[in-house]
Amino acid sequence: MKYLKITFILLCINVSVNAQTKGSAWEPPKEAENLKNPYPADAAILSEAKINYNTYCTPCHGDKGKGDGVAAAGLTIKPADHSSALIQKKTDGALYWEMSEGHNPMPAYKQTLTEKQRWELVDYIRTLAKKPK
Ligand code: HEC
């Protein structure tokens, strides 16, 4: 019984180490990158998305998406700036995949938010793009 317990603990450690090394590259698979957003932005979509963004994302990413939310200071990795060219040049599918899967300390949202809510957030992130001067 004792050995069984130890084996189980070792197994858990192994699984979590694997998850971390796998997570170090946060690259969406090609199929995910090419997914089309089935919910193109309109006023209703964006107003729902804004509520969800302010509830779930603003604490870290800030209300303008700049990565300066109240919780950002306490994180070892800085939250992405959603208004930046780096994020804006990503495909809808890539952003959808990233928010679904998460990347420690960025939480995964595939359990918390529905597919529609996540696609709406992709539309919302597009509205945060820095305006060209
Ligand atoms: C606990 C803080 C936290 C919350 C809450 C959070 N994020 Fe993040 N987010 C992060 C961090 C930290 C990163 C950078 C992670 C990295 O680069 O490893 C990140 C990165 C991202 C990226 C990827 C940017 C890139 O590099 O490609 C996207 C997209 C994103 N977040 C979307 C969201 C959305 C949408 C929400 C709300 C549903 C959200 N995040 C909520 C902390 C958070």
JSON list of N, CA, C and O and ligand atoms in Angstrom, two decimals, residues 23 26 52-53 56-61 71 75 77-82 86-87 90 94-96 98-99 103-107 109 113 118 121-122 125, ligand 1:
[
{"chain": "A", "resi": 23, "resn": "GLY", "atom": "N", "xyz": [4.05, 23.28, -21.91]},
{"chain": "A", "resi": 23, "resn": "GLY", "atom": "CA", "xyz": [3.44, 24.60, -21.93]},
{"chain": "A", "resi": 23, "resn": "GLY", "atom": "C", "xyz": [4.42, 25.73, -22.22]},
{"chain": "A", "resi": 23, "resn": "GLY", "atom": "O", "xyz": [4.00, 26.84, -22.45]},
{"chain": "A", "resi": 26, "resn": "TRP", "atom": "N", "xyz": [4.07, 28.35, -26.37]},
{"chain": "A", "resi": 26, "resn": "TRP", "atom": "CA", "xyz": [2.63, 28.58, -26.37]},
{"chain": "A", "resi": 26, "resn": "TRP", "atom": "C", "xyz": [2.18, 28.82, -27.80]},
{"chain": "A", "resi": 26, "resn": "TRP", "atom": "O", "xyz": [1.71, 29.88, -28.15]},
{"chain": "A", "resi": 52, "resn": "ASN", "atom": "N", "xyz": [-17.84, 40.53, -20.40]},
{"chain": "A", "resi": 52, "resn": "ASN", "atom": "CA", "xyz": [-16.99, 39.39, -20.06]},
{"chain": "A", "resi": 52, "resn": "ASN", "atom": "C", "xyz": [-15.52, 39.79, -19.95]},
{"chain": "A", "resi": 52, "resn": "ASN", "atom": "O", "xyz": [-14.81, 39.31, -19.07]},
{"chain": "A", "resi": 53, "resn": "TYR", "atom": "N", "xyz": [-15.08, 40.67, -20.83]},
{"chain": "A", "resi": 53, "resn": "TYR", "atom": "CA", "xyz": [-13.69, 41.13, -20.77]},
{"chain": "A", "resi": 53, "resn": "TYR", "atom": "C", "xyz": [-13.44, 41.81, -19.42]},
{"chain": "A", "resi": 53, "resn": "TYR", "atom": "O", "xyz": [-12.46, 41.52, -18.74]},
{"chain": "A", "resi": 56, "resn": "TYR", "atom": "N", "xyz": [-13.48, 39.02, -16.63]},
{"chain": "A", "resi": 56, "resn": "TYR", "atom": "CA", "xyz": [-12.48, 37.95, -16.59]},
{"chain": "A", "resi": 56, "resn": "TYR", "atom": "C", "xyz": [-11.07, 38.40, -16.97]},
{"chain": "A", "resi": 56, "resn": "TYR", "atom": "O", "xyz": [-10.10, 37.78, -16.54]},
{"chain": "A", "resi": 57, "resn": "CYS", "atom": "N", "xyz": [-10.94, 39.40, -17.78]},
{"chain": "A", "resi": 57, "resn": "CYS", "atom": "CA", "xyz": [-9.62, 39.71, -18.35]},
{"chain": "A", "resi": 57, "resn": "CYS", "atom": "C", "xyz": [-8.98, 40.97, -17.77]},
{"chain": "A", "resi": 57, "resn": "CYS", "atom": "O", "xyz": [-7.76, 41.02, -17.60]},
{"chain": "A", "resi": 58, "resn": "THR", "atom": "N", "xyz": [-9.82, 41.98, -17.48]},
{"chain": "A", "resi": 58, "resn": "THR", "atom": "CA", "xyz": [-9.32, 43.26, -17.00]},
{"chain": "A", "resi": 58, "resn": "THR", "atom": "C", "xyz": [-8.44, 43.17, -15.75]},
{"chain": "A", "resi": 58, "resn": "THR", "atom": "O", "xyz": [-7.46, 43.89, -15.65]},
{"chain": "A", "resi": 59, "resn": "PRO", "atom": "N", "xyz": [-8.75, 42.27, -14.79]},
{"chain": "A", "resi": 59, "resn": "PRO", "atom": "CA", "xyz": [-7.89, 42.21, -13.61]},
{"chain": "A", "resi": 59, "resn": "PRO", "atom": "C", "xyz": [-6.40, 42.09, -13.96]},
{"chain": "A", "resi": 59, "resn": "PRO", "atom": "O", "xyz": [-5.56, 42.66, -13.28]},
{"chain": "A", "resi": 60, "resn": "CYS", "atom": "N", "xyz": [-6.06, 41.36, -14.99]},
{"chain": "A", "resi": 60, "resn": "CYS", "atom": "CA", "xyz": [-4.65, 41.24, -15.40]},
{"chain": "A", "resi": 60, "resn": "CYS", "atom": "C", "xyz": [-4.33, 42.12, -16.60]},
{"chain": "A", "resi": 60, "resn": "CYS", "atom": "O", "xyz": [-3.32, 42.80, -16.62]},
{"chain": "A", "resi": 61, "resn": "HIS", "atom": "N", "xyz": [-5.19, 42.09, -17.62]},
{"chain": "A", "resi": 61, "resn": "HIS", "atom": "CA", "xyz": [-4.83, 42.78, -18.87]},
{"chain": "A", "resi": 61, "resn": "HIS", "atom": "C", "xyz": [-5.18, 44.27, -18.87]},
{"chain": "A", "resi": 61, "resn": "HIS", "atom": "O", "xyz": [-4.73, 44.99, -19.75]},
{"chain": "A", "resi": 71, "resn": "ALA", "atom": "N", "xyz": [-4.01, 43.19, -10.97]},
{"chain": "A", "resi": 71, "resn": "ALA", "atom": "CA", "xyz": [-3.34, 41.97, -10.52]},
{"chain": "A", "resi": 71, "resn": "ALA", "atom": "C", "xyz": [-2.01, 41.75, -11.24]},
{"chain": "A", "resi": 71, "resn": "ALA", "atom": "O", "xyz": [-1.24, 40.86, -10.89]},
{"chain": "A", "resi": 75, "resn": "LEU", "atom": "N", "xyz": [2.35, 39.29, -10.78]},
{"chain": "A", "resi": 75, "resn": "LEU", "atom": "CA", "xyz": [2.63, 38.12, -11.64]},
{"chain": "A", "resi": 75, "resn": "LEU", "atom": "C", "xyz": [4.09, 38.10, -12.07]},
{"chain": "A", "resi": 75, "resn": "LEU", "atom": "O", "xyz": [4.70, 39.15, -12.29]},
{"chain": "A", "resi": 77, "resn": "ILE", "atom": "N", "xyz": [5.09, 36.72, -14.89]},
{"chain": "A", "resi": 77, "resn": "ILE", "atom": "CA", "xyz": [5.10, 37.00, -16.33]},
{"chain": "A", "resi": 77, "resn": "ILE", "atom": "C", "xyz": [4.09, 38.09, -16.59]},
{"chain": "A", "resi": 77, "resn": "ILE", "atom": "O", "xyz": [2.96, 38.04, -16.10]},
{"chain": "A", "resi": 78, "resn": "LYS", "atom": "N", "xyz": [4.48, 39.11, -17.31]},
{"chain": "A", "resi": 78, "resn": "LYS", "atom": "CA", "xyz": [3.61, 40.24, -17.57]},
{"chain": "A", "resi": 78, "resn": "LYS", "atom": "C", "xyz": [2.48, 39.83, -18.54]},
{"chain": "A", "resi": 78, "resn": "LYS", "atom": "O", "xyz": [2.74, 39.19, -19.55]},
{"chain": "A", "resi": 79, "resn": "PRO", "atom": "N", "xyz": [1.25, 40.21, -18.21]},
{"chain": "A", "resi": 79, "resn": "PRO", "atom": "CA", "xyz": [0.14, 39.90, -19.14]},
{"chain": "A", "resi": 79, "resn": "PRO", "atom": "C", "xyz": [0.36, 40.60, -20.49]},
{"chain": "A", "resi": 79, "resn": "PRO", "atom": "O", "xyz": [0.89, 41.71, -20.54]},
{"chain": "A", "resi": 80, "resn": "ALA", "atom": "N", "xyz": [-0.03, 39.93, -21.55]},
{"chain": "A", "resi": 80, "resn": "ALA", "atom": "CA", "xyz": [0.16, 40.47, -22.90]},
{"chain": "A", "resi": 80, "resn": "ALA", "atom": "C", "xyz": [-0.60, 41.80, -23.06]},
{"chain": "A", "resi": 80, "resn": "ALA", "atom": "O", "xyz": [-1.64, 42.00, -22.45]},
{"chain": "A", "resi": 81, "resn": "ASP", "atom": "N", "xyz": [-0.05, 42.68, -23.89]},
{"chain": "A", "resi": 81, "resn": "ASP", "atom": "CA", "xyz": [-0.70, 43.93, -24.25]},
{"chain": "A", "resi": 81, "resn": "ASP", "atom": "C", "xyz": [-1.57, 43.67, -25.48]},
{"chain": "A", "resi": 81, "resn": "ASP", "atom": "O", "xyz": [-1.08, 43.54, -26.60]},
{"chain": "A", "resi": 82, "resn": "HIS", "atom": "N", "xyz": [-2.89, 43.60, -25.25]},
{"chain": "A", "resi": 82, "resn": "HIS", "atom": "CA", "xyz": [-3.80, 43.24, -26.34]},
{"chain": "A", "resi": 82, "resn": "HIS", "atom": "C", "xyz": [-3.90, 44.34, -27.41]},
{"chain": "A", "resi": 82, "resn": "HIS", "atom": "O", "xyz": [-4.43, 44.10, -28.48]},
{"chain": "A", "resi": 86, "resn": "LEU", "atom": "N", "xyz": [1.94, 43.02, -31.85]},
{"chain": "A", "resi": 86, "resn": "LEU", "atom": "CA", "xyz": [2.29, 41.61, -31.65]},
{"chain": "A", "resi": 86, "resn": "LEU", "atom": "C", "xyz": [1.04, 40.74, -31.49]},
{"chain": "A", "resi": 86, "resn": "LEU", "atom": "O", "xyz": [0.95, 39.64, -32.05]},
{"chain": "A", "resi": 87, "resn": "ILE", "atom": "N", "xyz": [0.07, 41.23, -30.75]},
{"chain": "A", "resi": 87, "resn": "ILE", "atom": "CA", "xyz": [-1.17, 40.48, -30.52]},
{"chain": "A", "resi": 87, "resn": "ILE", "atom": "C", "xyz": [-2.12, 40.66, -31.70]},
{"chain": "A", "resi": 87, "resn": "ILE", "atom": "O", "xyz": [-2.74, 39.71, -32.17]},
{"chain": "A", "resi": 90, "resn": "LYS", "atom": "N", "xyz": [-1.91, 38.42, -34.78]},
{"chain": "A", "resi": 90, "resn": "LYS", "atom": "CA", "xyz": [-2.28, 37.00, -34.67]},
{"chain": "A", "resi": 90, "resn": "LYS", "atom": "C", "xyz": [-3.65, 36.77, -35.29]},
{"chain": "A", "resi": 90, "resn": "LYS", "atom": "O", "xyz": [-4.48, 37.67, -35.32]},
{"chain": "A", "resi": 94, "resn": "ALA", "atom": "N", "xyz": [-5.86, 31.88, -33.48]},
{"chain": "A", "resi": 94, "resn": "ALA", "atom": "CA", "xyz": [-4.74, 31.80, -32.53]},
{"chain": "A", "resi": 94, "resn": "ALA", "atom": "C", "xyz": [-5.15, 32.41, -31.18]},
{"chain": "A", "resi": 94, "resn": "ALA", "atom": "O", "xyz": [-4.92, 31.81, -30.12]},
{"chain": "A", "resi": 95, "resn": "LEU", "atom": "N", "xyz": [-5.80, 33.57, -31.23]},
{"chain": "A", "resi": 95, "resn": "LEU", "atom": "CA", "xyz": [-6.23, 34.22, -29.98]},
{"chain": "A", "resi": 95, "resn": "LEU", "atom": "C", "xyz": [-7.26, 33.36, -29.25]},
{"chain": "A", "resi": 95, "resn": "LEU", "atom": "O", "xyz": [-7.21, 33.21, -28.03]},
{"chain": "A", "resi": 96, "resn": "TYR", "atom": "N", "xyz": [-8.17, 32.78, -30.02]},
{"chain": "A", "resi": 96, "resn": "TYR", "atom": "CA", "xyz": [-9.20, 31.91, -29.46]},
{"chain": "A", "resi": 96, "resn": "TYR", "atom": "C", "xyz": [-8.54, 30.72, -28.75]},
{"chain": "A", "resi": 96, "resn": "TYR", "atom": "O", "xyz": [-8.89, 30.37, -27.63]},
{"chain": "A", "resi": 98, "resn": "GLU", "atom": "N", "xyz": [-5.46, 30.49, -27.63]},
{"chain": "A", "resi": 98, "resn": "GLU", "atom": "CA", "xyz": [-4.66, 30.91, -26.47]},
{"chain": "A", "resi": 98, "resn": "GLU", "atom": "C", "xyz": [-5.53, 31.15, -25.25]},
{"chain": "A", "resi": 98, "resn": "GLU", "atom": "O", "xyz": [-5.19, 30.72, -24.15]},
{"chain": "A", "resi": 99, "resn": "MET", "atom": "N", "xyz": [-6.67, 31.82, -25.43]},
{"chain": "A", "resi": 99, "resn": "MET", "atom": "CA", "xyz": [-7.52, 32.07, -24.25]},
{"chain": "A", "resi": 99, "resn": "MET", "atom": "C", "xyz": [-8.21, 30.78, -23.80]},
{"chain": "A", "resi": 99, "resn": "MET", "atom": "O", "xyz": [-8.53, 30.62, -22.63]},
{"chain": "A", "resi": 103, "resn": "HIS", "atom": "N", "xyz": [-1.92, 29.74, -20.30]},
{"chain": "A", "resi": 103, "resn": "HIS", "atom": "CA", "xyz": [-0.47, 29.54, -20.23]},
{"chain": "A", "resi": 103, "resn": "HIS", "atom": "C", "xyz": [-0.05, 30.17, -18.92]},
{"chain": "A", "resi": 103, "resn": "HIS", "atom": "O", "xyz": [0.03, 31.38, -18.81]},
{"chain": "A", "resi": 104, "resn": "ASN", "atom": "N", "xyz": [0.17, 29.32, -17.94]},
{"chain": "A", "resi": 104, "resn": "ASN", "atom": "CA", "xyz": [0.47, 29.76, -16.58]},
{"chain": "A", "resi": 104, "resn": "ASN", "atom": "C", "xyz": [1.36, 31.01, -16.56]},
{"chain": "A", "resi": 104, "resn": "ASN", "atom": "O", "xyz": [2.40, 30.99, -17.21]},
{"chain": "A", "resi": 105, "resn": "PRO", "atom": "N", "xyz": [0.98, 32.10, -15.88]},
{"chain": "A", "resi": 105, "resn": "PRO", "atom": "CA", "xyz": [-0.18, 32.31, -15.00]},
{"chain": "A", "resi": 105, "resn": "PRO", "atom": "C", "xyz": [-1.47, 32.72, -15.69]},
{"chain": "A", "resi": 105, "resn": "PRO", "atom": "O", "xyz": [-2.43, 33.07, -15.03]},
{"chain": "A", "resi": 106, "resn": "MET", "atom": "N", "xyz": [-1.49, 32.73, -17.00]},
{"chain": "A", "resi": 106, "resn": "MET", "atom": "CA", "xyz": [-2.74, 33.05, -17.71]},
{"chain": "A", "resi": 106, "resn": "MET", "atom": "C", "xyz": [-3.67, 31.84, -17.62]},
{"chain": "A", "resi": 106, "resn": "MET", "atom": "O", "xyz": [-3.31, 30.74, -18.03]},
{"chain": "A", "resi": 107, "resn": "PRO", "atom": "N", "xyz": [-4.87, 32.04, -17.03]},
{"chain": "A", "resi": 107, "resn": "PRO", "atom": "CA", "xyz": [-5.79, 30.89, -16.86]},
{"chain": "A", "resi": 107, "resn": "PRO", "atom": "C", "xyz": [-6.33, 30.39, -18.20]},
{"chain": "A", "resi": 107, "resn": "PRO", "atom": "O", "xyz": [-6.36, 31.13, -19.18]},
{"chain": "A", "resi": 109, "resn": "TYR", "atom": "N", "xyz": [-9.61, 29.26, -20.33]},
{"chain": "A", "resi": 109, "resn": "TYR", "atom": "CA", "xyz": [-11.02, 29.65, -20.23]},
{"chain": "A", "resi": 109, "resn": "TYR", "atom": "C", "xyz": [-11.99, 28.69, -20.92]},
{"chain": "A", "resi": 109, "resn": "TYR", "atom": "O", "xyz": [-13.16, 28.99, -21.06]},
{"chain": "A", "resi": 113, "resn": "LEU", "atom": "N", "xyz": [-15.77, 29.80, -19.96]},
{"chain": "A", "resi": 113, "resn": "LEU", "atom": "CA", "xyz": [-16.52, 30.57, -20.95]},
{"chain": "A", "resi": 113, "resn": "LEU", "atom": "C", "xyz": [-16.96, 29.67, -22.10]},
{"chain": "A", "resi": 113, "resn": "LEU", "atom": "O", "xyz": [-16.22, 28.76, -22.49]},
{"chain": "A", "resi": 118, "resn": "ARG", "atom": "N", "xyz": [-15.98, 33.09, -25.99]},
{"chain": "A", "resi": 118, "resn": "ARG", "atom": "CA", "xyz": [-14.55, 33.22, -26.30]},
{"chain": "A", "resi": 118, "resn": "ARG", "atom": "C", "xyz": [-14.35, 33.88, -27.67]},
{"chain": "A", "resi": 118, "resn": "ARG", "atom": "O", "xyz": [-13.50, 34.74, -27.83]},
{"chain": "A", "resi": 121, "resn": "LEU", "atom": "N", "xyz": [-14.86, 37.50, -27.39]},
{"chain": "A", "resi": 121, "resn": "LEU", "atom": "CA", "xyz": [-13.70, 38.18, -26.80]},
{"chain": "A", "resi": 121, "resn": "LEU", "atom": "C", "xyz": [-12.62, 38.44, -27.85]},
{"chain": "A", "resi": 121, "resn": "LEU", "atom": "O", "xyz": [-11.93, 39.45, -27.78]},
{"chain": "A", "resi": 122, "resn": "VAL", "atom": "N", "xyz": [-12.52, 37.54, -28.83]},
{"chain": "A", "resi": 122, "resn": "VAL", "atom": "CA", "xyz": [-11.58, 37.78, -29.94]},
{"chain": "A", "resi": 122, "resn": "VAL", "atom": "C", "xyz": [-12.01, 39.07, -30.66]},
{"chain": "A", "resi": 122, "resn": "VAL", "atom": "O", "xyz": [-11.19, 39.96, -30.93]},
{"chain": "A", "resi": 125, "resn": "ILE", "atom": "N", "xyz": [-11.07, 42.02, -28.51]},
{"chain": "A", "resi": 125, "resn": "ILE", "atom": "CA", "xyz": [-9.62, 42.31, -28.52]},
{"chain": "A", "resi": 125, "resn": "ILE", "atom": "C", "xyz": [-9.27, 43.14, -29.77]},
{"chain": "A", "resi": 125, "resn": "ILE", "atom": "O", "xyz": [-8.44, 44.04, -29.70]},
{"chain": "B", "resi": 1, "resn": "HEC", "atom": "C1", "xyz": [-4.32, 35.99, -13.88]},
{"chain": "B", "resi": 1, "resn": "HEC", "atom": "C2", "xyz": [-4.06, 36.99, -14.88]},
{"chain": "B", "resi": 1, "resn": "HEC", "atom": "C3", "xyz": [-4.69, 36.86, -16.24]},
{"chain": "B", "resi": 1, "resn": "HEC", "atom": "C4", "xyz": [-6.03, 36.84, -16.55]},
{"chain": "B", "resi": 1, "resn": "HEC", "atom": "C5", "xyz": [-7.19, 36.90, -15.59]},
{"chain": "B", "resi": 1, "resn": "HEC", "atom": "C6", "xyz": [-6.11, 36.78, -17.99]},
{"chain": "B", "resi": 1, "resn": "HEC", "atom": "N1", "xyz": [-4.86, 36.74, -18.53]},
{"chain": "B", "resi": 1, "resn": "HEC", "atom": "FE1", "xyz": [-4.39, 36.64, -20.50]},
{"chain": "B", "resi": 1, "resn": "HEC", "atom": "N2", "xyz": [-2.44, 36.57, -20.05]},
{"chain": "B", "resi": 1, "resn": "HEC", "atom": "C7", "xyz": [-1.90, 36.63, -18.79]},
{"chain": "B", "resi": 1, "resn": "HEC", "atom": "C8", "xyz": [-0.47, 36.49, -18.87]},
{"chain": "B", "resi": 1, "resn": "HEC", "atom": "C9", "xyz": [0.49, 36.53, -17.69]},
{"chain": "B", "resi": 1, "resn": "HEC", "atom": "C10", "xyz": [-0.15, 36.33, -20.23]},
{"chain": "B", "resi": 1, "resn": "HEC", "atom": "C11", "xyz": [1.23, 36.07, -20.82]},
{"chain": "B", "resi": 1, "resn": "HEC", "atom": "C12", "xyz": [1.53, 34.61, -20.69]},
{"chain": "B", "resi": 1, "resn": "HEC", "atom": "C13", "xyz": [2.79, 34.19, -21.39]},
{"chain": "B", "resi": 1, "resn": "HEC", "atom": "O1", "xyz": [3.26, 34.91, -22.26]},
{"chain": "B", "resi": 1, "resn": "HEC", "atom": "O2", "xyz": [3.27, 33.13, -21.05]},
{"chain": "B", "resi": 1, "resn": "HEC", "atom": "C14", "xyz": [-1.41, 36.38, -20.94]},
{"chain": "B", "resi": 1, "resn": "HEC", "atom": "C15", "xyz": [-1.54, 36.24, -22.30]},
{"chain": "B", "resi": 1, "resn": "HEC", "atom": "C16", "xyz": [-2.72, 36.29, -23.01]},
{"chain": "B", "resi": 1, "resn": "HEC", "atom": "C17", "xyz": [-2.86, 36.09, -24.44]},
{"chain": "B", "resi": 1, "resn": "HEC", "atom": "C18", "xyz": [-1.77, 35.67, -25.37]},
{"chain": "B", "resi": 1, "resn": "HEC", "atom": "C19", "xyz": [-0.93, 36.73, -25.91]},
{"chain": "B", "resi": 1, "resn": "HEC", "atom": "C20", "xyz": [0.18, 36.16, -26.74]},
{"chain": "B", "resi": 1, "resn": "HEC", "atom": "O3", "xyz": [1.33, 36.24, -26.32]},
{"chain": "B", "resi": 1, "resn": "HEC", "atom": "O4", "xyz": [-0.09, 35.62, -27.82]},
{"chain": "B", "resi": 1, "resn": "HEC", "atom": "C21", "xyz": [-4.17, 36.23, -24.75]},
{"chain": "B", "resi": 1, "resn": "HEC", "atom": "C22", "xyz": [-4.81, 36.13, -26.13]},
{"chain": "B", "resi": 1, "resn": "HEC", "atom": "C23", "xyz": [-4.86, 36.49, -23.52]},
{"chain": "B", "resi": 1, "resn": "HEC", "atom": "N3", "xyz": [-3.96, 36.51, -22.48]},
{"chain": "B", "resi": 1, "resn": "HEC", "atom": "C24", "xyz": [-6.21, 36.69, -23.43]},
{"chain": "B", "resi": 1, "resn": "HEC", "atom": "C25", "xyz": [-6.90, 36.78, -22.23]},
{"chain": "B", "resi": 1, "resn": "HEC", "atom": "C26", "xyz": [-8.33, 36.88, -22.15]},
{"chain": "B", "resi": 1, "resn": "HEC", "atom": "C27", "xyz": [-9.27, 36.98, -23.34]},
{"chain": "B", "resi": 1, "resn": "HEC", "atom": "C28", "xyz": [-8.64, 36.89, -20.82]},
{"chain": "B", "resi": 1, "resn": "HEC", "atom": "C29", "xyz": [-10.01, 36.93, -20.20]},
{"chain": "B", "resi": 1, "resn": "HEC", "atom": "C30", "xyz": [-10.95, 35.95, -20.65]},
{"chain": "B", "resi": 1, "resn": "HEC", "atom": "C31", "xyz": [-7.39, 36.79, -20.08]},
{"chain": "B", "resi": 1, "resn": "HEC", "atom": "N4", "xyz": [-6.36, 36.73, -20.96]},
{"chain": "B", "resi": 1, "resn": "HEC", "atom": "C32", "xyz": [-7.29, 36.76, -18.70]},
{"chain": "B", "resi": 1, "resn": "HEC", "atom": "C33", "xyz": [-2.60, 36.81, -17.62]},
{"chain": "B", "resi": 1, "resn": "HEC", "atom": "C34", "xyz": [-3.97, 36.79, -17.49]}
]
